[in-house]
Amino acid sequence: MMRFLTALSKLDGLNEISITTNGVLTAPLVPELKKIGIKSVNLSLDTLDSGRFFAITRRDEFAKVMHTLEELLKHDIDVKINAVVMDGQNTQDIIPMVEMTRELPVSVRFIEEMPFNGDDHNYKGLAWDHLRILQEIKEGFPLLQKIADPAFSTSSNYHVPGHKGNVGIIAAYSRTFCGTCNRIRITPQGELKNCLYDDGVLNIKDMLRDGASNTQLKDTLLNAMDQRAKDGWEAERSREITTGIHESMAAIGG
């Protein structure tokens, strides 16, 4: 990973490189990440309880993840903690995770659970949407204030007066931010996805293996992005009609 990130950091035209990690093996790499210019890290952490962490991840690695958090903050790297809110599993962590922003300069972002388990049709519906998450936070922190969202942000952002960090809510399933989303994703298989919910619009890996020039890659990418669905709902309907494939987040890459 470090060889890849180091090579990326030397490319002209990249203003910023951020990474997402589960934090299990990241702590020893933090000094090197800082050295090559990584300024922001998204840390996946769904609970602050070691027992629930094991129940969710099936790994006894909670201490390693918290050590990664400590190292990132020690090296002045901006940290966004991504917590997927899962009914019956970690909703009791919402208030403690907001409380964490009192002393730590982190952004804790609560994410609606998405039906990316490879079996979307059996998804029973969203128990904790962005409105319910927000209400839960407000009950624990009545002084919660809405703050400005950065351009193209996928999260609605908030601040508790007196806290060093902020709170965000990402309506990943409700898809309220599609109109301002500027993200694309490349899967481990090389598929370009304009949207998490589409079925992939082209395979970049195949183009590279076939010897496509930089100009061909650029033109093809721009054309593919012009085909972007207007929102995640349209992308999902199109996927179901054309392929019927139901992907897991592990297959997508995330």
PDB file of C-alpha atoms in Angstrom:
ATOM      1  CA  MET A   1       0.000   0.000   0.000  1.00  0.00           C
ATOM      2  CA  MET A   2       2.745   2.472   0.901  1.00  0.00           C
ATOM      3  CA  ARG A   3       4.482   1.990  -2.463  1.00  0.00           C
ATOM      4  CA  PHE A   4       1.211   2.776  -4.219  1.00  0.00           C
ATOM      5  CA  LEU A   5       0.471   5.849  -2.078  1.00  0.00           C
ATOM      6  CA  THR A   6       4.024   7.131  -2.446  1.00  0.00           C
ATOM      7  CA  ALA A   7       3.760   6.855  -6.234  1.00  0.00           C
ATOM      8  CA  LEU A   8       0.412   8.657  -6.171  1.00  0.00           C
ATOM      9  CA  SER A   9       1.838  11.455  -4.053  1.00  0.00           C
ATOM     10  CA  LYS A  10       4.406  12.209  -6.760  1.00  0.00           C
ATOM     11  CA  LEU A  11       1.830  12.686  -9.534  1.00  0.00           C
ATOM     12  CA  ASP A  12       1.184  16.206 -10.777  1.00  0.00           C
ATOM     13  CA  GLY A  13      -2.385  17.438 -10.557  1.00  0.00           C
ATOM     14  CA  LEU A  14      -3.432  15.691  -7.356  1.00  0.00           C
ATOM     15  CA  ASN A  15      -4.246  18.356  -4.814  1.00  0.00           C
ATOM     16  CA  GLU A  16      -4.986  15.982  -1.976  1.00  0.00           C
ATOM     17  CA  ILE A  17      -4.889  12.261  -1.239  1.00  0.00           C
ATOM     18  CA  SER A  18      -7.088  10.851   1.498  1.00  0.00           C
ATOM     19  CA  ILE A  19      -7.441   7.248   2.566  1.00  0.00           C
ATOM     20  CA  THR A  20     -10.048   5.124   4.309  1.00  0.00           C
ATOM     21  CA  THR A  21      -8.918   2.407   6.691  1.00  0.00           C
ATOM     22  CA  ASN A  22     -10.261   0.046   9.327  1.00  0.00           C
ATOM     23  CA  GLY A  23      -7.229   1.023  11.384  1.00  0.00           C
ATOM     24  CA  VAL A  24      -6.125  -2.490  12.298  1.00  0.00           C
ATOM     25  CA  LEU A  25      -2.694  -2.362  10.630  1.00  0.00           C
ATOM     26  CA  THR A  26      -2.358   1.382  10.128  1.00  0.00           C
ATOM     27  CA  ALA A  27      -0.736   2.705  13.314  1.00  0.00           C
ATOM     28  CA  PRO A  28       2.892   1.830  12.398  1.00  0.00           C
ATOM     29  CA  LEU A  29       2.417   3.478   8.987  1.00  0.00           C
ATOM     30  CA  VAL A  30       1.191   6.842  10.253  1.00  0.00           C
ATOM     31  CA  PRO A  31       4.611   8.585  10.310  1.00  0.00           C
ATOM     32  CA  GLU A  32       5.192   7.547   6.693  1.00  0.00           C
ATOM     33  CA  LEU A  33       1.676   8.626   5.700  1.00  0.00           C
ATOM     34  CA  LYS A  34       2.424  12.028   7.175  1.00  0.00           C
ATOM     35  CA  LYS A  35       5.766  12.181   5.358  1.00  0.00           C
ATOM     36  CA  ILE A  36       4.250  11.611   1.904  1.00  0.00           C
ATOM     37  CA  GLY A  37       1.604  14.268   2.474  1.00  0.00           C
ATOM     38  CA  ILE A  38      -1.529  12.392   3.538  1.00  0.00           C
ATOM     39  CA  LYS A  39      -3.572  15.063   5.306  1.00  0.00           C
ATOM     40  CA  SER A  40      -6.873  13.279   5.903  1.00  0.00           C
ATOM     41  CA  VAL A  41      -7.853   9.761   6.946  1.00  0.00           C
ATOM     42  CA  ASN A  42     -11.313   8.225   7.218  1.00  0.00           C
ATOM     43  CA  LEU A  43     -11.291   5.700  10.049  1.00  0.00           C
ATOM     44  CA  SER A  44     -14.048   3.078  10.072  1.00  0.00           C
ATOM     45  CA  LEU A  45     -15.192   2.577  13.678  1.00  0.00           C
ATOM     46  CA  ASP A  46     -18.765   1.570  14.465  1.00  0.00           C
ATOM     47  CA  THR A  47     -18.513   1.373  18.260  1.00  0.00           C
ATOM     48  CA  LEU A  48     -16.425   2.464  21.237  1.00  0.00           C
ATOM     49  CA  ASP A  49     -17.118  -0.767  23.096  1.00  0.00           C
ATOM     50  CA  SER A  50     -14.606  -3.583  22.608  1.00  0.00           C
ATOM     51  CA  GLY A  51     -17.261  -6.269  23.047  1.00  0.00           C
ATOM     52  CA  ARG A  52     -19.557  -4.776  20.433  1.00  0.00           C
ATOM     53  CA  PHE A  53     -16.552  -4.197  18.192  1.00  0.00           C
ATOM     54  CA  PHE A  54     -15.832  -7.935  18.256  1.00  0.00           C
ATOM     55  CA  ALA A  55     -19.491  -8.795  17.676  1.00  0.00           C
ATOM     56  CA  ILE A  56     -19.664  -6.511  14.620  1.00  0.00           C
ATOM     57  CA  THR A  57     -16.264  -7.214  13.047  1.00  0.00           C
ATOM     58  CA  ARG A  58     -15.516 -10.730  14.345  1.00  0.00           C
ATOM     59  CA  ARG A  59     -12.046  -9.432  15.175  1.00  0.00           C
ATOM     60  CA  ASP A  60     -10.475  -8.739  18.552  1.00  0.00           C
ATOM     61  CA  GLU A  61      -8.667  -5.674  17.183  1.00  0.00           C
ATOM     62  CA  PHE A  62     -10.341  -2.777  18.996  1.00  0.00           C
ATOM     63  CA  ALA A  63      -7.140  -1.716  20.790  1.00  0.00           C
ATOM     64  CA  LYS A  64      -5.234  -1.546  17.494  1.00  0.00           C
ATOM     65  CA  VAL A  65      -7.865   0.706  15.933  1.00  0.00           C
ATOM     66  CA  MET A  66      -7.815   3.067  18.907  1.00  0.00           C
ATOM     67  CA  HIS A  67      -4.014   3.140  18.737  1.00  0.00           C
ATOM     68  CA  THR A  68      -4.282   4.164  15.087  1.00  0.00           C
ATOM     69  CA  LEU A  69      -6.614   6.999  16.093  1.00  0.00           C
ATOM     70  CA  GLU A  70      -4.092   8.184  18.693  1.00  0.00           C
ATOM     71  CA  GLU A  71      -1.243   8.093  16.180  1.00  0.00           C
ATOM     72  CA  LEU A  72      -3.198  10.004  13.535  1.00  0.00           C
ATOM     73  CA  LEU A  73      -4.051  12.778  15.975  1.00  0.00           C
ATOM     74  CA  LYS A  74      -0.494  12.875  17.325  1.00  0.00           C
ATOM     75  CA  HIS A  75       0.757  13.495  13.782  1.00  0.00           C
ATOM     76  CA  ASP A  76      -1.845  16.219  13.116  1.00  0.00           C
ATOM     77  CA  ILE A  77      -3.672  14.260  10.433  1.00  0.00           C
ATOM     78  CA  ASP A  78      -7.320  15.208   9.982  1.00  0.00           C
ATOM     79  CA  VAL A  79      -9.513  12.313  11.126  1.00  0.00           C
ATOM     80  CA  LYS A  80     -13.058  11.511  10.094  1.00  0.00           C
ATOM     81  CA  ILE A  81     -14.553   8.576  11.972  1.00  0.00           C
ATOM     82  CA  ASN A  82     -17.165   6.710   9.926  1.00  0.00           C
ATOM     83  CA  ALA A  83     -19.742   4.841  12.005  1.00  0.00           C
ATOM     84  CA  VAL A  84     -22.517   2.881  10.308  1.00  0.00           C
ATOM     85  CA  VAL A  85     -25.624   2.991  12.510  1.00  0.00           C
ATOM     86  CA  MET A  86     -27.026  -0.540  12.716  1.00  0.00           C
ATOM     87  CA  ASP A  87     -30.280  -1.258  14.488  1.00  0.00           C
ATOM     88  CA  GLY A  88     -29.832  -3.645  17.394  1.00  0.00           C
ATOM     89  CA  GLN A  89     -26.044  -3.548  17.194  1.00  0.00           C
ATOM     90  CA  ASN A  90     -24.553  -0.158  17.977  1.00  0.00           C
ATOM     91  CA  THR A  91     -27.224   2.527  18.359  1.00  0.00           C
ATOM     92  CA  GLN A  92     -26.218   2.878  22.007  1.00  0.00           C
ATOM     93  CA  ASP A  93     -22.866   4.204  20.753  1.00  0.00           C
ATOM     94  CA  ILE A  94     -24.305   7.312  19.091  1.00  0.00           C
ATOM     95  CA  ILE A  95     -24.186   9.518  22.186  1.00  0.00           C
ATOM     96  CA  PRO A  96     -20.755   8.294  23.407  1.00  0.00           C
ATOM     97  CA  MET A  97     -19.285   8.906  19.955  1.00  0.00           C
ATOM     98  CA  VAL A  98     -20.631  12.453  19.904  1.00  0.00           C
ATOM     99  CA  GLU A  99     -19.212  12.889  23.403  1.00  0.00           C
ATOM    100  CA  MET A 100     -15.817  11.902  22.001  1.00  0.00           C
ATOM    101  CA  THR A 101     -15.785  15.144  19.996  1.00  0.00           C
ATOM    102  CA  ARG A 102     -15.691  17.109  23.249  1.00  0.00           C
ATOM    103  CA  GLU A 103     -11.968  16.481  23.726  1.00  0.00           C
ATOM    104  CA  LEU A 104     -10.837  15.162  20.350  1.00  0.00           C
ATOM    105  CA  PRO A 105     -10.613  17.284  17.156  1.00  0.00           C
ATOM    106  CA  VAL A 106     -12.295  14.640  15.016  1.00  0.00           C
ATOM    107  CA  SER A 107     -15.363  14.564  12.811  1.00  0.00           C
ATOM    108  CA  VAL A 108     -17.629  11.668  13.758  1.00  0.00           C
ATOM    109  CA  ARG A 109     -19.881  10.817  10.821  1.00  0.00           C
ATOM    110  CA  PHE A 110     -22.876   8.587  11.340  1.00  0.00           C
ATOM    111  CA  ILE A 111     -23.836   6.704   8.184  1.00  0.00           C
ATOM    112  CA  GLU A 112     -27.198   5.206   7.351  1.00  0.00           C
ATOM    113  CA  GLU A 113     -26.943   1.459   6.918  1.00  0.00           C
ATOM    114  CA  MET A 114     -26.972   0.393   3.264  1.00  0.00           C
ATOM    115  CA  PRO A 115     -28.319  -2.940   1.956  1.00  0.00           C
ATOM    116  CA  PHE A 116     -24.990  -3.915   0.411  1.00  0.00           C
ATOM    117  CA  ASN A 117     -24.846  -7.451   1.717  1.00  0.00           C
ATOM    118  CA  GLY A 118     -25.205  -9.172  -1.639  1.00  0.00           C
ATOM    119  CA  ASP A 119     -28.916  -9.844  -1.029  1.00  0.00           C
ATOM    120  CA  ASP A 120     -30.669  -6.497  -1.393  1.00  0.00           C
ATOM    121  CA  HIS A 121     -34.131  -7.983  -1.901  1.00  0.00           C
ATOM    122  CA  ASN A 122     -34.166  -9.342   1.659  1.00  0.00           C
ATOM    123  CA  TYR A 123     -33.373  -5.930   3.143  1.00  0.00           C
ATOM    124  CA  LYS A 124     -36.082  -5.205   5.718  1.00  0.00           C
ATOM    125  CA  GLY A 125     -35.936  -1.436   5.500  1.00  0.00           C
ATOM    126  CA  LEU A 126     -34.055   1.324   7.253  1.00  0.00           C
ATOM    127  CA  ALA A 127     -34.726   1.538  10.996  1.00  0.00           C
ATOM    128  CA  TRP A 128     -32.318   4.428  11.633  1.00  0.00           C
ATOM    129  CA  ASP A 129     -32.482   7.048   8.900  1.00  0.00           C
ATOM    130  CA  HIS A 130     -30.704  10.404   9.014  1.00  0.00           C
ATOM    131  CA  LEU A 131     -33.654  12.099  10.717  1.00  0.00           C
ATOM    132  CA  ARG A 132     -33.806   9.563  13.529  1.00  0.00           C
ATOM    133  CA  ILE A 133     -30.042   9.713  14.021  1.00  0.00           C
ATOM    134  CA  LEU A 134     -30.217  13.507  14.234  1.00  0.00           C
ATOM    135  CA  GLN A 135     -33.058  13.356  16.740  1.00  0.00           C
ATOM    136  CA  GLU A 136     -31.085  10.926  18.910  1.00  0.00           C
ATOM    137  CA  ILE A 137     -28.110  13.290  18.924  1.00  0.00           C
ATOM    138  CA  LYS A 138     -30.278  16.303  19.747  1.00  0.00           C
ATOM    139  CA  GLU A 139     -31.798  14.495  22.717  1.00  0.00           C
ATOM    140  CA  GLY A 140     -28.326  13.983  24.156  1.00  0.00           C
ATOM    141  CA  PHE A 141     -26.961  17.357  23.057  1.00  0.00           C
ATOM    142  CA  PRO A 142     -29.799  19.924  22.896  1.00  0.00           C
ATOM    143  CA  LEU A 143     -27.389  22.740  21.968  1.00  0.00           C
ATOM    144  CA  LEU A 144     -26.331  20.983  18.745  1.00  0.00           C
ATOM    145  CA  GLN A 145     -25.879  23.533  15.951  1.00  0.00           C
ATOM    146  CA  LYS A 146     -25.972  23.127  12.170  1.00  0.00           C
ATOM    147  CA  ILE A 147     -22.758  24.303  10.527  1.00  0.00           C
ATOM    148  CA  ALA A 148     -21.900  24.959   6.891  1.00  0.00           C
ATOM    149  CA  ASP A 149     -21.227  21.919   4.729  1.00  0.00           C
ATOM    150  CA  PRO A 150     -18.116  22.012   2.517  1.00  0.00           C
ATOM    151  CA  ALA A 151     -18.719  22.026  -1.225  1.00  0.00           C
ATOM    152  CA  PHE A 152     -19.732  18.583  -2.510  1.00  0.00           C
ATOM    153  CA  SER A 153     -19.921  17.200   1.031  1.00  0.00           C
ATOM    154  CA  THR A 154     -21.852  13.952   1.420  1.00  0.00           C
ATOM    155  CA  SER A 155     -22.550  14.724   5.077  1.00  0.00           C
ATOM    156  CA  SER A 156     -24.777  17.209   6.875  1.00  0.00           C
ATOM    157  CA  ASN A 157     -22.537  18.679   9.535  1.00  0.00           C
ATOM    158  CA  TYR A 158     -23.131  19.840  13.100  1.00  0.00           C
ATOM    159  CA  HIS A 159     -21.237  21.147  16.103  1.00  0.00           C
ATOM    160  CA  VAL A 160     -21.813  21.010  19.836  1.00  0.00           C
ATOM    161  CA  PRO A 161     -20.661  24.308  21.411  1.00  0.00           C
ATOM    162  CA  GLY A 162     -17.532  23.780  23.460  1.00  0.00           C
ATOM    163  CA  HIS A 163     -16.497  20.615  21.644  1.00  0.00           C
ATOM    164  CA  LYS A 164     -13.233  20.393  19.710  1.00  0.00           C
ATOM    165  CA  GLY A 165     -14.666  18.201  16.962  1.00  0.00           C
ATOM    166  CA  ASN A 166     -17.764  18.030  14.793  1.00  0.00           C
ATOM    167  CA  VAL A 167     -20.521  15.587  13.932  1.00  0.00           C
ATOM    168  CA  GLY A 168     -21.806  14.603  10.506  1.00  0.00           C
ATOM    169  CA  ILE A 169     -24.666  12.479   9.217  1.00  0.00           C
ATOM    170  CA  ILE A 170     -24.432  10.755   5.843  1.00  0.00           C
ATOM    171  CA  ALA A 171     -27.796   9.792   4.346  1.00  0.00           C
ATOM    172  CA  ALA A 172     -26.259   6.946   2.357  1.00  0.00           C
ATOM    173  CA  TYR A 173     -29.502   5.003   1.941  1.00  0.00           C
ATOM    174  CA  SER A 174     -31.946   7.943   1.824  1.00  0.00           C
ATOM    175  CA  ARG A 175     -29.629   9.502  -0.771  1.00  0.00           C
ATOM    176  CA  THR A 176     -30.419  13.134  -0.021  1.00  0.00           C
ATOM    177  CA  PHE A 177     -27.021  14.388  -1.280  1.00  0.00           C
ATOM    178  CA  CYS A 178     -27.031  12.949  -4.819  1.00  0.00           C
ATOM    179  CA  GLY A 179     -27.497  16.358  -6.438  1.00  0.00           C
ATOM    180  CA  THR A 180     -24.124  17.587  -5.181  1.00  0.00           C
ATOM    181  CA  CYS A 181     -22.173  14.308  -5.216  1.00  0.00           C
ATOM    182  CA  ASN A 182     -18.953  14.440  -7.245  1.00  0.00           C
ATOM    183  CA  ARG A 183     -17.625  10.990  -6.330  1.00  0.00           C
ATOM    184  CA  ILE A 184     -16.612   8.155  -8.592  1.00  0.00           C
ATOM    185  CA  ARG A 185     -15.276   4.782  -7.454  1.00  0.00           C
ATOM    186  CA  ILE A 186     -13.033   2.145  -8.985  1.00  0.00           C
ATOM    187  CA  THR A 187     -13.640  -1.367  -7.680  1.00  0.00           C
ATOM    188  CA  PRO A 188     -10.838  -3.896  -7.020  1.00  0.00           C
ATOM    189  CA  GLN A 189     -11.858  -5.496 -10.329  1.00  0.00           C
ATOM    190  CA  GLY A 190     -11.250  -2.245 -12.219  1.00  0.00           C
ATOM    191  CA  GLU A 191     -14.903  -1.288 -12.738  1.00  0.00           C
ATOM    192  CA  LEU A 192     -15.646   2.431 -12.755  1.00  0.00           C
ATOM    193  CA  LYS A 193     -18.793   3.234 -10.792  1.00  0.00           C
ATOM    194  CA  ASN A 194     -20.406   6.646 -11.128  1.00  0.00           C
ATOM    195  CA  CYS A 195     -22.569   5.730  -8.140  1.00  0.00           C
ATOM    196  CA  LEU A 196     -22.419   3.145  -5.364  1.00  0.00           C
ATOM    197  CA  TYR A 197     -25.742   1.843  -6.600  1.00  0.00           C
ATOM    198  CA  ASP A 198     -24.921   1.363 -10.293  1.00  0.00           C
ATOM    199  CA  ASP A 199     -23.471  -1.778 -11.880  1.00  0.00           C
ATOM    200  CA  GLY A 200     -20.291  -0.221 -13.241  1.00  0.00           C
ATOM    201  CA  VAL A 201     -20.027   1.695 -16.486  1.00  0.00           C
ATOM    202  CA  LEU A 202     -16.677   0.507 -17.834  1.00  0.00           C
ATOM    203  CA  ASN A 203     -13.642  -1.565 -16.875  1.00  0.00           C
ATOM    204  CA  ILE A 204     -10.498   0.553 -16.645  1.00  0.00           C
ATOM    205  CA  LYS A 205      -8.275  -2.433 -15.925  1.00  0.00           C
ATOM    206  CA  ASP A 206      -9.219  -4.011 -19.259  1.00  0.00           C
ATOM    207  CA  MET A 207      -8.459  -0.764 -21.095  1.00  0.00           C
ATOM    208  CA  LEU A 208      -5.014  -0.510 -19.505  1.00  0.00           C
ATOM    209  CA  ARG A 209      -4.221  -4.123 -20.330  1.00  0.00           C
ATOM    210  CA  ASP A 210      -5.285  -3.508 -23.930  1.00  0.00           C
ATOM    211  CA  GLY A 211      -2.787  -0.648 -24.178  1.00  0.00           C
ATOM    212  CA  ALA A 212      -5.153   2.333 -24.185  1.00  0.00           C
ATOM    213  CA  SER A 213      -3.392   5.685 -24.440  1.00  0.00           C
ATOM    214  CA  ASN A 214      -3.816   8.458 -21.886  1.00  0.00           C
ATOM    215  CA  THR A 215      -5.976  10.350 -24.368  1.00  0.00           C
ATOM    216  CA  GLN A 216      -8.207   7.330 -24.926  1.00  0.00           C
ATOM    217  CA  LEU A 217      -8.529   6.816 -21.176  1.00  0.00           C
ATOM    218  CA  LYS A 218      -9.391  10.465 -20.618  1.00  0.00           C
ATOM    219  CA  ASP A 219     -12.014  10.581 -23.373  1.00  0.00           C
ATOM    220  CA  THR A 220     -13.592   7.302 -22.261  1.00  0.00           C
ATOM    221  CA  LEU A 221     -13.702   8.375 -18.613  1.00  0.00           C
ATOM    222  CA  LEU A 222     -15.304  11.714 -19.437  1.00  0.00           C
ATOM    223  CA  ASN A 223     -17.882  10.014 -21.643  1.00  0.00           C
ATOM    224  CA  ALA A 224     -18.635   7.474 -18.912  1.00  0.00           C
ATOM    225  CA  MET A 225     -19.138  10.194 -16.324  1.00  0.00           C
ATOM    226  CA  ASP A 226     -21.550  11.953 -18.671  1.00  0.00           C
ATOM    227  CA  GLN A 227     -23.757   8.855 -18.336  1.00  0.00           C
ATOM    228  CA  ARG A 228     -24.121   9.325 -14.587  1.00  0.00           C
ATOM    229  CA  ALA A 229     -27.631   8.662 -13.270  1.00  0.00           C
ATOM    230  CA  LYS A 230     -29.450  11.669 -11.800  1.00  0.00           C
ATOM    231  CA  ASP A 231     -29.452  10.011  -8.371  1.00  0.00           C
ATOM    232  CA  GLY A 232     -28.840   6.741  -6.566  1.00  0.00           C
ATOM    233  CA  TRP A 233     -32.441   5.619  -6.942  1.00  0.00           C
ATOM    234  CA  GLU A 234     -32.249   5.826 -10.732  1.00  0.00           C
ATOM    235  CA  ALA A 235     -28.884   4.048 -10.692  1.00  0.00           C
ATOM    236  CA  GLU A 236     -30.303   1.246  -8.556  1.00  0.00           C
ATOM    237  CA  ARG A 237     -33.359   0.782 -10.788  1.00  0.00           C
ATOM    238  CA  SER A 238     -31.163   0.642 -13.877  1.00  0.00           C
ATOM    239  CA  ARG A 239     -28.885  -1.937 -12.283  1.00  0.00           C
ATOM    240  CA  GLU A 240     -31.792  -4.160 -11.304  1.00  0.00           C
ATOM    241  CA  ILE A 241     -33.268  -3.990 -14.814  1.00  0.00           C
ATOM    242  CA  THR A 242     -30.033  -4.623 -16.705  1.00  0.00           C
ATOM    243  CA  THR A 243     -28.191  -7.078 -14.463  1.00  0.00           C
ATOM    244  CA  GLY A 244     -30.134  -7.924 -11.323  1.00  0.00           C
ATOM    245  CA  ILE A 245     -26.769  -8.105  -9.536  1.00  0.00           C
ATOM    246  CA  HIS A 246     -26.705  -7.362  -5.808  1.00  0.00           C
ATOM    247  CA  GLU A 247     -23.201  -6.509  -4.692  1.00  0.00           C
ATOM    248  CA  SER A 248     -21.629  -6.503  -1.256  1.00  0.00           C
ATOM    249  CA  MET A 249     -19.498  -3.604  -0.045  1.00  0.00           C
ATOM    250  CA  ALA A 250     -16.550  -6.017   0.053  1.00  0.00           C
ATOM    251  CA  ALA A 251     -16.960  -6.571  -3.689  1.00  0.00           C
ATOM    252  CA  ILE A 252     -17.392  -2.862  -4.395  1.00  0.00           C
ATOM    253  CA  GLY A 253     -14.439  -1.879  -2.233  1.00  0.00           C
ATOM    254  CA  GLY A 254     -15.395  -0.304   1.064  1.00  0.00           C
TER     255      GLY A 254
END
